[in-house]
Short mmCIF file of C-alpha atoms in Angstrom, two decimals:
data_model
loop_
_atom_site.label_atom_id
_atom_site.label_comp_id
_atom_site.label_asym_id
_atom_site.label_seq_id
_atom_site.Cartn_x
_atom_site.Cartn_y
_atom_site.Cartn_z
CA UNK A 1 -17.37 51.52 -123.35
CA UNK A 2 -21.12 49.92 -122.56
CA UNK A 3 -21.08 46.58 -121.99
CA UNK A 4 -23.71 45.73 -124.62
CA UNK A 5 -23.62 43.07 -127.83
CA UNK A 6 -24.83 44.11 -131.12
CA UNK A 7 -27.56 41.17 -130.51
CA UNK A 8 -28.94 42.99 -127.32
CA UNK A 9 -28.90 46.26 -129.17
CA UNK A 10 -30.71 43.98 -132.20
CA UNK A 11 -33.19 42.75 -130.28
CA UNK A 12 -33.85 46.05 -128.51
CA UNK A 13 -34.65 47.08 -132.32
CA UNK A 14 -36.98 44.80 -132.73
CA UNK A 15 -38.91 44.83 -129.25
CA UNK A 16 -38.97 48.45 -130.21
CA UNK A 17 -40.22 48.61 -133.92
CA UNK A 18 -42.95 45.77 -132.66
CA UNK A 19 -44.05 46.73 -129.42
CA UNK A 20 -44.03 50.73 -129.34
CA UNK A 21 -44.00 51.83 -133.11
CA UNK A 22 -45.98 48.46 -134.42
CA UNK A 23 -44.73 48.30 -137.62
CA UNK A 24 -44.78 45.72 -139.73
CA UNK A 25 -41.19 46.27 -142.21
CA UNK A 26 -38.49 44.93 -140.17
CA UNK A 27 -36.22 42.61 -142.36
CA UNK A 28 -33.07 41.24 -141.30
CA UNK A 29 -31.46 43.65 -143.92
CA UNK A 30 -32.66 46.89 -142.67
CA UNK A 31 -31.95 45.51 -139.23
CA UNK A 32 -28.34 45.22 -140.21
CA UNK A 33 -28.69 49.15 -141.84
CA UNK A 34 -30.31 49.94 -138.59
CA UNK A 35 -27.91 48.45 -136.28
CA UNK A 36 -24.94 50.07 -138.37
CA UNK A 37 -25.83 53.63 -137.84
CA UNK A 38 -26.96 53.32 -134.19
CA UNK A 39 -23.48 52.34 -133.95
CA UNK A 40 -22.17 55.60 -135.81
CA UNK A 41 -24.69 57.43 -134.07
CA UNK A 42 -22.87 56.16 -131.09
CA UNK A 43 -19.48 56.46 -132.06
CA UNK A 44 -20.85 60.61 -133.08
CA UNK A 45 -22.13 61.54 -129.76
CA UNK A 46 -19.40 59.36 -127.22
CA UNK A 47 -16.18 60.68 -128.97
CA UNK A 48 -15.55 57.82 -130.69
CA UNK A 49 -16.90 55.20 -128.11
CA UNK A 50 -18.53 52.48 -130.00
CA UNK A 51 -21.96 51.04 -128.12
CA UNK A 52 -20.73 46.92 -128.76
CA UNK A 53 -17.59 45.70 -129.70
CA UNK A 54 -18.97 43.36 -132.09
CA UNK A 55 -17.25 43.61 -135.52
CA UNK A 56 -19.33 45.40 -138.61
CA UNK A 57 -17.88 43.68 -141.85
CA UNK A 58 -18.73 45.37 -144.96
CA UNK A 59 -20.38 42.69 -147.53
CA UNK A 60 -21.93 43.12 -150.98
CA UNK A 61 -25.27 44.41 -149.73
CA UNK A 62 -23.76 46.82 -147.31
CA UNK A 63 -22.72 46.60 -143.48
CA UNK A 64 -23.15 43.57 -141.44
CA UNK A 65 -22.83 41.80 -138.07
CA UNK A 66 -22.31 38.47 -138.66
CA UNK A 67 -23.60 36.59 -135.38
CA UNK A 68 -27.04 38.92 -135.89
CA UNK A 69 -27.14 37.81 -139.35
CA UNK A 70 -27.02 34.45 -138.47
CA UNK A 71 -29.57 34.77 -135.72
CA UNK A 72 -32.16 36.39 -138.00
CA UNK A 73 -31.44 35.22 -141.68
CA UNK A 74 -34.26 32.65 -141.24
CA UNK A 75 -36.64 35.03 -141.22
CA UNK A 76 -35.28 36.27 -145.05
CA UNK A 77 -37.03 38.87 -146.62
CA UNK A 78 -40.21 38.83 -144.49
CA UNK A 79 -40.68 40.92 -141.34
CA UNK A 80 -38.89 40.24 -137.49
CA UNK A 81 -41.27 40.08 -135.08
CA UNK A 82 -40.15 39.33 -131.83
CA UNK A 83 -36.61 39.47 -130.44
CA UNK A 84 -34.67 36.26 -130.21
CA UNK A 85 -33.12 34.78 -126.88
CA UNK A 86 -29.86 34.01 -126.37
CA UNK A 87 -27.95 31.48 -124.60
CA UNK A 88 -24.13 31.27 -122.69
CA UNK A 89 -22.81 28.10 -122.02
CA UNK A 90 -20.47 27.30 -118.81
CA UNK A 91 -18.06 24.83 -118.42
CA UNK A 92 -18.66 22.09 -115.24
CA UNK A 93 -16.52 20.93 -112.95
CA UNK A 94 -16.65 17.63 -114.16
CA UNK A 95 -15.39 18.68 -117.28
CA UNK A 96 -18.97 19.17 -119.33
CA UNK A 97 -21.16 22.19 -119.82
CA UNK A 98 -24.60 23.74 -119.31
CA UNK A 99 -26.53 26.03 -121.38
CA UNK A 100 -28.79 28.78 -120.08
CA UNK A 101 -31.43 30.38 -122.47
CA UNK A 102 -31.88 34.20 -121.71
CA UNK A 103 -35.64 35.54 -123.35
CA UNK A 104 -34.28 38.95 -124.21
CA UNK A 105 -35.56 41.70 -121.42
CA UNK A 106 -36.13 45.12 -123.11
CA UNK A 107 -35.61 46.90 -119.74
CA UNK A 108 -32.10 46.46 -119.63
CA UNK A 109 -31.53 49.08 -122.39
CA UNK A 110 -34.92 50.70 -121.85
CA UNK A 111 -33.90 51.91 -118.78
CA UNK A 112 -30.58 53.48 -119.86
CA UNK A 113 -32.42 56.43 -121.00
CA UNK A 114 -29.07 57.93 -123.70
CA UNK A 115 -28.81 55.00 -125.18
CA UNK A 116 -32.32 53.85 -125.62
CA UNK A 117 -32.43 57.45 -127.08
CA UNK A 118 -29.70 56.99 -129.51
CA UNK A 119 -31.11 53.70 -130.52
CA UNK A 120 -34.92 55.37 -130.98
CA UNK A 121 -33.62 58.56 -132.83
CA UNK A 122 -31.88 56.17 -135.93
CA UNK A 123 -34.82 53.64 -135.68
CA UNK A 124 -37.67 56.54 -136.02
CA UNK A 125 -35.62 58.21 -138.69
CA UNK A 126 -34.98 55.21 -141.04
CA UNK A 127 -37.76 52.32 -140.46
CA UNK A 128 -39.65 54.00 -143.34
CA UNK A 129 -37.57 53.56 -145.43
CA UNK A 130 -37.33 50.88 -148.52
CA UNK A 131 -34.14 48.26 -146.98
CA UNK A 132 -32.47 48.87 -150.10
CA UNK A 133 -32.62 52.31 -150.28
CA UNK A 134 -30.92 51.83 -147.07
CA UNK A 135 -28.58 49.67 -148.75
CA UNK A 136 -28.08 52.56 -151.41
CA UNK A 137 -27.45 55.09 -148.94
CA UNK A 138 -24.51 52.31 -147.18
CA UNK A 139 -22.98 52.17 -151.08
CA UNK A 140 -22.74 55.48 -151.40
CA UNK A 141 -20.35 56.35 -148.16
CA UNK A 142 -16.85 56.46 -148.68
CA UNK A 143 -16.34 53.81 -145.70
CA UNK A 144 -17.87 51.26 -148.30
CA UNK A 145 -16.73 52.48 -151.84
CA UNK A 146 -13.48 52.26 -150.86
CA UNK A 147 -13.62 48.68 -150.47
CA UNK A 148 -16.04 48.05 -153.03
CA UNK A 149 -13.91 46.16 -155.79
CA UNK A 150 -12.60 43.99 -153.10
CA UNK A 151 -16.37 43.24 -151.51
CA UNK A 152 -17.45 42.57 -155.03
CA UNK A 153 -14.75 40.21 -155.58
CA UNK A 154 -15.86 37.91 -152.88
CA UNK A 155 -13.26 38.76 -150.56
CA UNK A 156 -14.24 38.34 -146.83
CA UNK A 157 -13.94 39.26 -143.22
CA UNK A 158 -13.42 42.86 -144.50
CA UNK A 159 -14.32 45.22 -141.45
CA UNK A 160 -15.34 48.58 -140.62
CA UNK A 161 -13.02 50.24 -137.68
CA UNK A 162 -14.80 52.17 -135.37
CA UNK A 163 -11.95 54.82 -136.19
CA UNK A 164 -12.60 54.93 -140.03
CA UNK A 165 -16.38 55.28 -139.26
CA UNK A 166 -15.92 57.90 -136.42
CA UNK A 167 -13.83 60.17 -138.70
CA UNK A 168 -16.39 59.46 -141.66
CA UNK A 169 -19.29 60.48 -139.95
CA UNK A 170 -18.17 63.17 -138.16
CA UNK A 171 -17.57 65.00 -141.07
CA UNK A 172 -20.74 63.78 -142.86
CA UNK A 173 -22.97 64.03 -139.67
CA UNK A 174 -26.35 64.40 -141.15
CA UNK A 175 -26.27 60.31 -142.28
CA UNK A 176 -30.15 60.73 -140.89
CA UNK A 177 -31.06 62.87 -143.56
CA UNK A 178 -30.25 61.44 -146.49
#
């Protein structure tokens, strides 16, 4: 498995829709749609391997990472333009802790030429599009529907496995198309 986090492959979205395709439509939904099928297109081409470990939950508006969510809901319907840092926190000896902001370095991922490609190939195919059509297209897959009464009930914490998506996609492999 990479050792990356759905907010590294996030930002890496957004360095990459800003800096190299300069658009302008980047909202935290169609970040989540974006994020979710560079992680099937991941889970396609490695066998099954997903690209972070991160959970996907499915929620009323389709699938969602909850930490990303959190880190770019502010923005709301309006366009993300630059990545956001991150911090870790370590404990001291003496029993507090220190925090260390990371600005998020596109090179990381840049530089791992297959998976900079698998991110590129989803982003290029869908940034045009409307977020909810995106959101359309999510409602529409079987991974979803089948847990649609229950999302629309309000129940929670209702995840996507890496399995169920693997198996989905691999039998409906052109999810770029349509």
């Amino acid at each position: 498995m990479n050792n990356y986090t759905a907010m590294e492959i996030a930002n890496y979205i957004v360095w990459y829709v800003n800096h190299v395709l300069r658009k302008r439509n980047l909202t935290p939904l169609k970040l989540q749609k974006l994020l979710y099928y560079v992680q099937v297109n991941h889970l396609i081409h490695n066998q099954g391997q997903p690209l972070f470990s991160d959970s996907i939950q499915k929620w009323q508006y389709g699938p969602v990472v909850p930490n990303v969510y959190f880190e770019f809901k502010d923005n709301g319907i309006g366009h993300i333009s630059e990545p956001k840092s991150t911090f870790s926190y370590q404990m001291n000896p003496d029993g507090g802790f220190s925090f260390e902001f990371e600005t998020f370095d596109e090179s990381r991922i840049h530089n791992d030429l297959a998976i900079q490609n698998i991110i590129t190939n989803v982003v290029d195919h869908l940034i045009d599009r409307d977020p909810f059509q995106l959101v359309n297209k999510t409602h529409m897959e079987h991974v979803w529907l089948k847990d649609q009464s229950r999302i629309l009930m309000g129940e929670k914490n209702i995840e996507y496995t890496n399995q169920e998506l693997y198996n989905y996609f691999l039998v409906h492999s052109d999810f770029l198309r349509t």
